[in-house]
PDB file of C-alpha atoms in Angstrom:
ATOM      1  CA  MET A   1      -0.065   0.037   0.443  1.00 46.00           C
ATOM      2  CA  ASN A   2       1.610   3.548  -0.996  1.00 78.00           C
ATOM      3  CA  GLU A   3       2.177   5.297   2.038  1.00 84.00           C
ATOM      4  CA  VAL A   4       1.244   8.746   0.451  1.00 81.00           C
ATOM      5  CA  ARG A   5      -2.363   7.006  -0.211  1.00 83.00           C
ATOM      6  CA  LEU A   6      -3.013   5.778   2.930  1.00 86.00           C
ATOM      7  CA  LEU A   7      -1.798   8.419   4.733  1.00 91.00           C
ATOM      8  CA  ALA A   8      -3.921  11.105   2.273  1.00 91.00           C
ATOM      9  CA  ALA A   9      -6.846   9.072   3.050  1.00 91.00           C
ATOM     10  CA  GLU A  10      -6.073   8.773   6.885  1.00 94.00           C
ATOM     11  CA  ALA A  11      -6.108  12.767   6.809  1.00 96.00           C
ATOM     12  CA  VAL A  12      -9.678  12.669   4.614  1.00 96.00           C
ATOM     13  CA  GLU A  13     -11.025  10.574   8.277  1.00 97.00           C
ATOM     14  CA  ALA A  14      -9.202  12.461  10.169  1.00 98.00           C
ATOM     15  CA  HIS A  15     -10.813  16.240   8.754  1.00 98.00           C
ATOM     16  CA  VAL A  16     -14.616  14.634   8.514  1.00 98.00           C
ATOM     17  CA  ARG A  17     -14.247  13.459  11.835  1.00 98.00           C
ATOM     18  CA  THR A  18     -13.148  16.671  12.525  1.00 98.00           C
ATOM     19  CA  PHE A  19     -15.461  18.329  11.586  1.00 98.00           C
ATOM     20  CA  PHE A  20     -18.132  16.621  12.309  1.00 98.00           C
ATOM     21  CA  THR A  21     -16.560  16.579  16.091  1.00 97.00           C
ATOM     22  CA  ALA A  22     -19.640  14.839  18.843  1.00 97.00           C
ATOM     23  CA  HIS A  23     -21.515  12.643  15.919  1.00 98.00           C
ATOM     24  CA  THR A  24     -20.482   9.654  15.597  1.00 98.00           C
ATOM     25  CA  VAL A  25     -18.318   8.540  12.384  1.00 98.00           C
ATOM     26  CA  GLU A  26     -18.110   4.851  11.555  1.00 98.00           C
ATOM     27  CA  ALA A  27     -15.320   3.795   8.644  1.00 97.00           C
ATOM     28  CA  VAL A  28     -16.689   1.034   6.847  1.00 96.00           C
ATOM     29  CA  ASP A  29     -13.990  -0.748   4.548  1.00 88.00           C
ATOM     30  CA  CYS A  30     -16.736  -1.600   0.674  1.00 80.00           C
ATOM     31  CA  ASP A  31     -16.331  -5.051  -0.555  1.00 73.00           C
ATOM     32  CA  LEU A  32     -15.703  -4.134  -4.288  1.00 71.00           C
ATOM     33  CA  GLY A  33     -14.023  -7.183  -5.686  1.00 73.00           C
ATOM     34  CA  PRO A  34     -10.189  -7.477  -6.962  1.00 70.00           C
ATOM     35  CA  GLN A  35     -10.790  -4.716 -10.662  1.00 73.00           C
ATOM     36  CA  ARG A  36     -12.681  -1.859  -8.154  1.00 76.00           C
ATOM     37  CA  ARG A  37     -10.266  -2.478  -5.367  1.00 72.00           C
ATOM     38  CA  GLU A  38      -7.152  -2.020  -7.592  1.00 79.00           C
ATOM     39  CA  VAL A  39      -8.364   1.111  -8.771  1.00 82.00           C
ATOM     40  CA  MET A  40      -9.205   2.181  -5.376  1.00 83.00           C
ATOM     41  CA  PRO A  41      -7.094   0.430  -3.064  1.00 81.00           C
ATOM     42  CA  ASP A  42      -7.488   3.030   0.227  1.00 82.00           C
ATOM     43  CA  LEU A  43     -11.277   3.784  -0.499  1.00 89.00           C
ATOM     44  CA  ARG A  44     -13.143   3.292   3.125  1.00 93.00           C
ATOM     45  CA  ILE A  45     -16.862   4.823   3.278  1.00 97.00           C
ATOM     46  CA  LEU A  46     -17.095   7.490   6.112  1.00 98.00           C
ATOM     47  CA  VAL A  47     -20.640   7.367   8.109  1.00 98.00           C
ATOM     48  CA  VAL A  48     -21.478   9.892   9.482  1.00 98.00           C
ATOM     49  CA  GLY A  49     -24.724   9.826  12.038  1.00 98.00           C
ATOM     50  CA  PRO A  50     -26.545  12.568  12.742  1.00 98.00           C
ATOM     51  CA  GLY A  51     -25.888  15.224  15.415  1.00 97.00           C
ATOM     52  CA  PRO A  52     -25.178  18.536  16.649  1.00 97.00           C
ATOM     53  CA  ARG A  53     -24.144  19.419  12.733  1.00 95.00           C
ATOM     54  CA  SER A  54     -26.912  17.789  10.775  1.00 94.00           C
ATOM     55  CA  ASP A  55     -29.902  15.882  11.531  1.00 95.00           C
ATOM     56  CA  SER A  56     -29.153  14.492   8.698  1.00 96.00           C
ATOM     57  CA  TRP A  57     -26.942  11.036   7.884  1.00 98.00           C
ATOM     58  CA  ALA A  58     -23.407  11.811   5.549  1.00 98.00           C
ATOM     59  CA  TYR A  59     -21.424   9.419   3.943  1.00 98.00           C
ATOM     60  CA  VAL A  60     -17.763  10.353   3.079  1.00 98.00           C
ATOM     61  CA  THR A  61     -15.790   8.486   0.765  1.00 97.00           C
ATOM     62  CA  ALA A  62     -11.770   8.674   1.662  1.00 95.00           C
ATOM     63  CA  GLY A  63      -9.843   7.570  -0.563  1.00 91.00           C
ATOM     64  CA  CYS A  64     -10.131   9.150  -3.852  1.00 92.00           C
ATOM     65  CA  TRP A  65      -8.231  11.902  -3.266  1.00 91.00           C
ATOM     66  CA  ALA A  66      -5.059   9.213  -3.047  1.00 83.00           C
ATOM     67  CA  SER A  67      -6.001   6.834  -6.264  1.00 85.00           C
ATOM     68  CA  VAL A  68      -6.441   9.890  -8.428  1.00 89.00           C
ATOM     69  CA  GLU A  69      -5.102  13.950  -7.288  1.00 90.00           C
ATOM     70  CA  GLN A  70      -3.502  15.525  -9.720  1.00 90.00           C
ATOM     71  CA  HIS A  71      -0.933  17.479  -8.888  1.00 92.00           C
ATOM     72  CA  GLY A  72      -1.545  17.012  -5.700  1.00 91.00           C
ATOM     73  CA  HIS A  73      -4.820  18.304  -6.082  1.00 94.00           C
ATOM     74  CA  GLY A  74      -8.633  16.043  -5.803  1.00 94.00           C
ATOM     75  CA  LEU A  75     -12.450  15.436  -5.390  1.00 97.00           C
ATOM     76  CA  GLU A  76     -13.831  13.205  -2.150  1.00 98.00           C
ATOM     77  CA  PHE A  77     -17.386  13.557  -2.179  1.00 98.00           C
ATOM     78  CA  ILE A  78     -20.381  13.074   0.153  1.00 98.00           C
ATOM     79  CA  MET A  79     -23.891  12.705   0.333  1.00 98.00           C
ATOM     80  CA  THR A  80     -25.950  13.064   3.374  1.00 97.00           C
ATOM     81  CA  ALA A  81     -29.651  11.148   3.829  1.00 97.00           C
ATOM     82  CA  PRO A  82     -32.285  10.429   5.967  1.00 95.00           C
ATOM     83  CA  VAL A  83     -31.751   7.028   6.769  1.00 96.00           C
ATOM     84  CA  HIS A  84     -28.361   4.827   7.173  1.00 97.00           C
ATOM     85  CA  ASP A  85     -28.778   2.542   4.535  1.00 95.00           C
ATOM     86  CA  ARG A  86     -26.061   0.207   3.272  1.00 94.00           C
ATOM     87  CA  ARG A  87     -27.412   1.066   0.825  1.00 94.00           C
ATOM     88  CA  PHE A  88     -26.471   5.179   0.228  1.00 96.00           C
ATOM     89  CA  ILE A  89     -22.493   2.993   1.414  1.00 95.00           C
ATOM     90  CA  GLU A  90     -22.866   1.426  -1.936  1.00 92.00           C
ATOM     91  CA  LEU A  91     -23.803   4.514  -4.102  1.00 94.00           C
ATOM     92  CA  MET A  92     -20.789   6.619  -2.836  1.00 95.00           C
ATOM     93  CA  ALA A  93     -19.013   3.500  -3.922  1.00 93.00           C
ATOM     94  CA  MET A  94     -20.052   3.455  -7.476  1.00 92.00           C
ATOM     95  CA  ILE A  95     -19.743   7.380  -6.847  1.00 94.00           C
ATOM     96  CA  ALA A  96     -15.967   6.967  -5.681  1.00 94.00           C
ATOM     97  CA  TYR A  97     -15.275   4.298  -8.911  1.00 92.00           C
ATOM     98  CA  TYR A  98     -17.040   5.957 -11.936  1.00 93.00           C
ATOM     99  CA  HIS A  99     -14.818   8.989 -10.611  1.00 94.00           C
ATOM    100  CA  CYS A 100     -11.690   7.058 -10.080  1.00 92.00           C
ATOM    101  CA  GLY A 101     -11.926   4.750 -12.340  1.00 90.00           C
ATOM    102  CA  GLY A 102     -12.149   7.122 -15.948  1.00 86.00           C
ATOM    103  CA  HIS A 103     -14.985   9.427 -15.754  1.00 90.00           C
ATOM    104  CA  ARG A 104     -13.506  11.818 -13.838  1.00 93.00           C
ATOM    105  CA  LEU A 105     -16.356  13.655 -11.996  1.00 96.00           C
ATOM    106  CA  ASP A 106     -16.408  17.241 -10.766  1.00 96.00           C
ATOM    107  CA  LEU A 107     -18.035  20.365  -9.722  1.00 96.00           C
ATOM    108  CA  GLN A 108     -21.428  21.189 -11.020  1.00 96.00           C
ATOM    109  CA  HIS A 109     -21.213  17.748 -13.667  1.00 97.00           C
ATOM    110  CA  SER A 110     -23.591  14.982 -13.078  1.00 96.00           C
ATOM    111  CA  MET A 111     -23.940  10.921 -13.094  1.00 96.00           C
ATOM    112  CA  PRO A 112     -26.613   8.675 -13.895  1.00 95.00           C
ATOM    113  CA  ILE A 113     -27.427   6.179 -10.676  1.00 95.00           C
ATOM    114  CA  GLY A 114     -29.006   3.986 -13.579  1.00 93.00           C
ATOM    115  CA  GLU A 115     -31.910   3.309 -11.382  1.00 95.00           C
ATOM    116  CA  PRO A 116     -33.998   5.420  -7.950  1.00 96.00           C
ATOM    117  CA  TRP A 117     -32.099   6.820  -5.018  1.00 95.00           C
ATOM    118  CA  VAL A 118     -34.022   4.603  -2.860  1.00 94.00           C
ATOM    119  CA  PRO A 119     -37.002   2.243  -4.112  1.00 94.00           C
ATOM    120  CA  GLY A 120     -39.924   4.951  -5.245  1.00 95.00           C
ATOM    121  CA  SER A 121     -37.816   8.322  -5.981  1.00 96.00           C
ATOM    122  CA  THR A 122     -37.626   9.821  -8.784  1.00 96.00           C
ATOM    123  CA  CYS A 123     -34.509  10.868  -8.581  1.00 97.00           C
ATOM    124  CA  GLU A 124     -32.043   8.928 -10.838  1.00 97.00           C
ATOM    125  CA  HIS A 125     -28.895  11.138 -11.066  1.00 97.00           C
ATOM    126  CA  LEU A 126     -26.457  12.817  -8.994  1.00 97.00           C
ATOM    127  CA  LEU A 127     -24.883  16.711  -9.652  1.00 97.00           C
ATOM    128  CA  VAL A 128     -21.851  17.338  -7.862  1.00 97.00           C
ATOM    129  CA  SER A 129     -21.754  20.334  -6.264  1.00 97.00           C
ATOM    130  CA  LEU A 130     -20.644  22.665  -3.384  1.00 96.00           C
ATOM    131  CA  PRO A 131     -22.124  21.115  -0.271  1.00 96.00           C
ATOM    132  CA  TYR A 132     -23.849  23.718   1.142  1.00 93.00           C
ATOM    133  CA  LEU A 133     -24.985  22.028   4.213  1.00 92.00           C
ATOM    134  CA  HIS A 134     -21.928  21.783   5.483  1.00 95.00           C
ATOM    135  CA  GLY A 135     -20.008  24.774   4.454  1.00 94.00           C
ATOM    136  CA  PRO A 136     -16.396  25.551   2.949  1.00 96.00           C
ATOM    137  CA  ASP A 137     -15.221  24.481   6.110  1.00 97.00           C
ATOM    138  CA  LEU A 138     -16.272  21.181   5.507  1.00 98.00           C
ATOM    139  CA  GLU A 139     -14.981  21.716   2.042  1.00 98.00           C
ATOM    140  CA  HIS A 140     -11.627  22.102   1.810  1.00 97.00           C
ATOM    141  CA  CYS A 141      -9.473  18.917   3.193  1.00 97.00           C
ATOM    142  CA  PRO A 142      -5.789  19.539   2.832  1.00 96.00           C
ATOM    143  CA  VAL A 143      -4.046  16.109   3.077  1.00 95.00           C
ATOM    144  CA  PRO A 144      -0.460  15.432   3.088  1.00 91.00           C
ATOM    145  CA  GLY A 145       1.707  17.098  -0.641  1.00 85.00           C
ATOM    146  CA  GLY A 146      -1.846  18.870  -1.205  1.00 94.00           C
ATOM    147  CA  HIS A 147      -5.656  19.278  -0.817  1.00 95.00           C
ATOM    148  CA  ALA A 148      -8.906  17.197  -1.473  1.00 96.00           C
ATOM    149  CA  ARG A 149     -12.450  19.153  -2.471  1.00 97.00           C
ATOM    150  CA  ILE A 150     -14.970  17.038  -0.570  1.00 98.00           C
ATOM    151  CA  LEU A 151     -18.287  18.062  -3.123  1.00 98.00           C
ATOM    152  CA  TRP A 152     -22.052  16.803  -2.536  1.00 97.00           C
ATOM    153  CA  THR A 153     -23.209  15.022  -4.479  1.00 98.00           C
ATOM    154  CA  LEU A 154     -26.858  15.845  -4.617  1.00 97.00           C
ATOM    155  CA  PRO A 155     -30.130  13.162  -5.897  1.00 97.00           C
ATOM    156  CA  VAL A 156     -32.106  14.712  -8.798  1.00 98.00           C
ATOM    157  CA  THR A 157     -34.694  14.035 -11.818  1.00 98.00           C
ATOM    158  CA  THR A 158     -33.613  13.299 -15.257  1.00 97.00           C
ATOM    159  CA  ALA A 159     -36.731  16.514 -15.535  1.00 98.00           C
ATOM    160  CA  GLU A 160     -33.862  18.225 -13.739  1.00 98.00           C
ATOM    161  CA  ILE A 161     -30.613  17.707 -15.190  1.00 98.00           C
ATOM    162  CA  GLU A 162     -32.437  18.482 -18.274  1.00 98.00           C
ATOM    163  CA  PHE A 163     -33.152  21.392 -17.270  1.00 98.00           C
ATOM    164  CA  ARG A 164     -29.904  22.562 -15.704  1.00 97.00           C
ATOM    165  CA  ARG A 165     -28.099  21.455 -20.226  1.00 96.00           C
ATOM    166  CA  GLN A 166     -30.623  24.408 -21.611  1.00 98.00           C
ATOM    167  CA  HIS A 167     -30.393  26.561 -18.690  1.00 98.00           C
ATOM    168  CA  GLY A 168     -27.951  25.863 -16.532  1.00 97.00           C
ATOM    169  CA  HIS A 169     -26.355  25.283 -13.377  1.00 96.00           C
ATOM    170  CA  GLU A 170     -26.923  28.127 -11.515  1.00 96.00           C
ATOM    171  CA  ALA A 171     -30.641  28.114 -13.431  1.00 98.00           C
ATOM    172  CA  LEU A 172     -31.202  24.868 -11.686  1.00 98.00           C
ATOM    173  CA  GLU A 173     -29.421  25.678  -8.282  1.00 96.00           C
ATOM    174  CA  GLN A 174     -31.085  29.018  -7.687  1.00 97.00           C
ATOM    175  CA  LEU A 175     -34.427  26.945  -8.948  1.00 98.00           C
ATOM    176  CA  PHE A 176     -33.789  24.432  -6.251  1.00 97.00           C
ATOM    177  CA  ASP A 177     -33.264  27.139  -3.349  1.00 96.00           C
ATOM    178  CA  GLU A 178     -37.012  28.545  -5.085  1.00 97.00           C
ATOM    179  CA  ALA A 179     -38.511  26.330  -4.213  1.00 97.00           C
ATOM    180  CA  GLU A 180     -37.024  25.409  -0.546  1.00 97.00           C
ATOM    181  CA  ILE A 181     -36.119  21.315  -1.974  1.00 97.00           C
ATOM    182  CA  VAL A 182     -34.681  19.385   1.689  1.00 95.00           C
ATOM    183  CA  PRO A 183     -31.785  17.911  -0.281  1.00 94.00           C
ATOM    184  CA  THR A 184     -32.494  14.762   1.635  1.00 93.00           C
ATOM    185  CA  ASP A 185     -35.564  13.737   0.857  1.00 95.00           C
ATOM    186  CA  PRO A 186     -35.701  11.075  -1.173  1.00 92.00           C
ATOM    187  CA  PHE A 187     -39.224  11.675  -3.049  1.00 94.00           C
ATOM    188  CA  ARG A 188     -39.572  15.169  -3.133  1.00 96.00           C
ATOM    189  CA  ALA A 189     -41.265  16.927  -6.234  1.00 96.00           C
ATOM    190  CA  SER A 190     -39.343  17.887  -9.683  1.00 97.00           C
ATOM    191  CA  VAL A 191     -38.562  21.365  -8.995  1.00 98.00           C
ATOM    192  CA  VAL A 192     -38.697  21.057 -13.317  1.00 96.00           C
TER     193      VAL A 192
END
């Protein structure tokens, strides 16, 4: 195991634990299979319970930066959800593999999930955005030899993705603000 990669994943985990002081934080190793594990050898998903900073659950990758950083800069991802469920751990592993396996997600990108976020939800895509629920103190994470940026993966509908393609990311985020969406509600109505 590359020591720099391991130190970086540990730095991300320490950053998340510090940010979410007084929350429970569990580091979960995912059974990725040998090919995926080869791409992300140090990946863990940090599962953060509700607490003083948020009444939702948070799922954070630790190990993406270590797999694909460029010039000391790279990304990790966070998702917020209403409950603790293995489904969200698996989604975070899927996001990590999509990113590290060659698609290179970034701010304002999206990715298809291929199925509803949760059964019955109309959200079938994830939109990469700033971590508005947690702010820049979580977003900016120093790691040995650089920094990781932790970006939010927000579940969105196909109609919202189409709107974003036509009108831009900022226009979609404005609609989210105007509608006052609850981002952890898997059954929220589409804003378009």
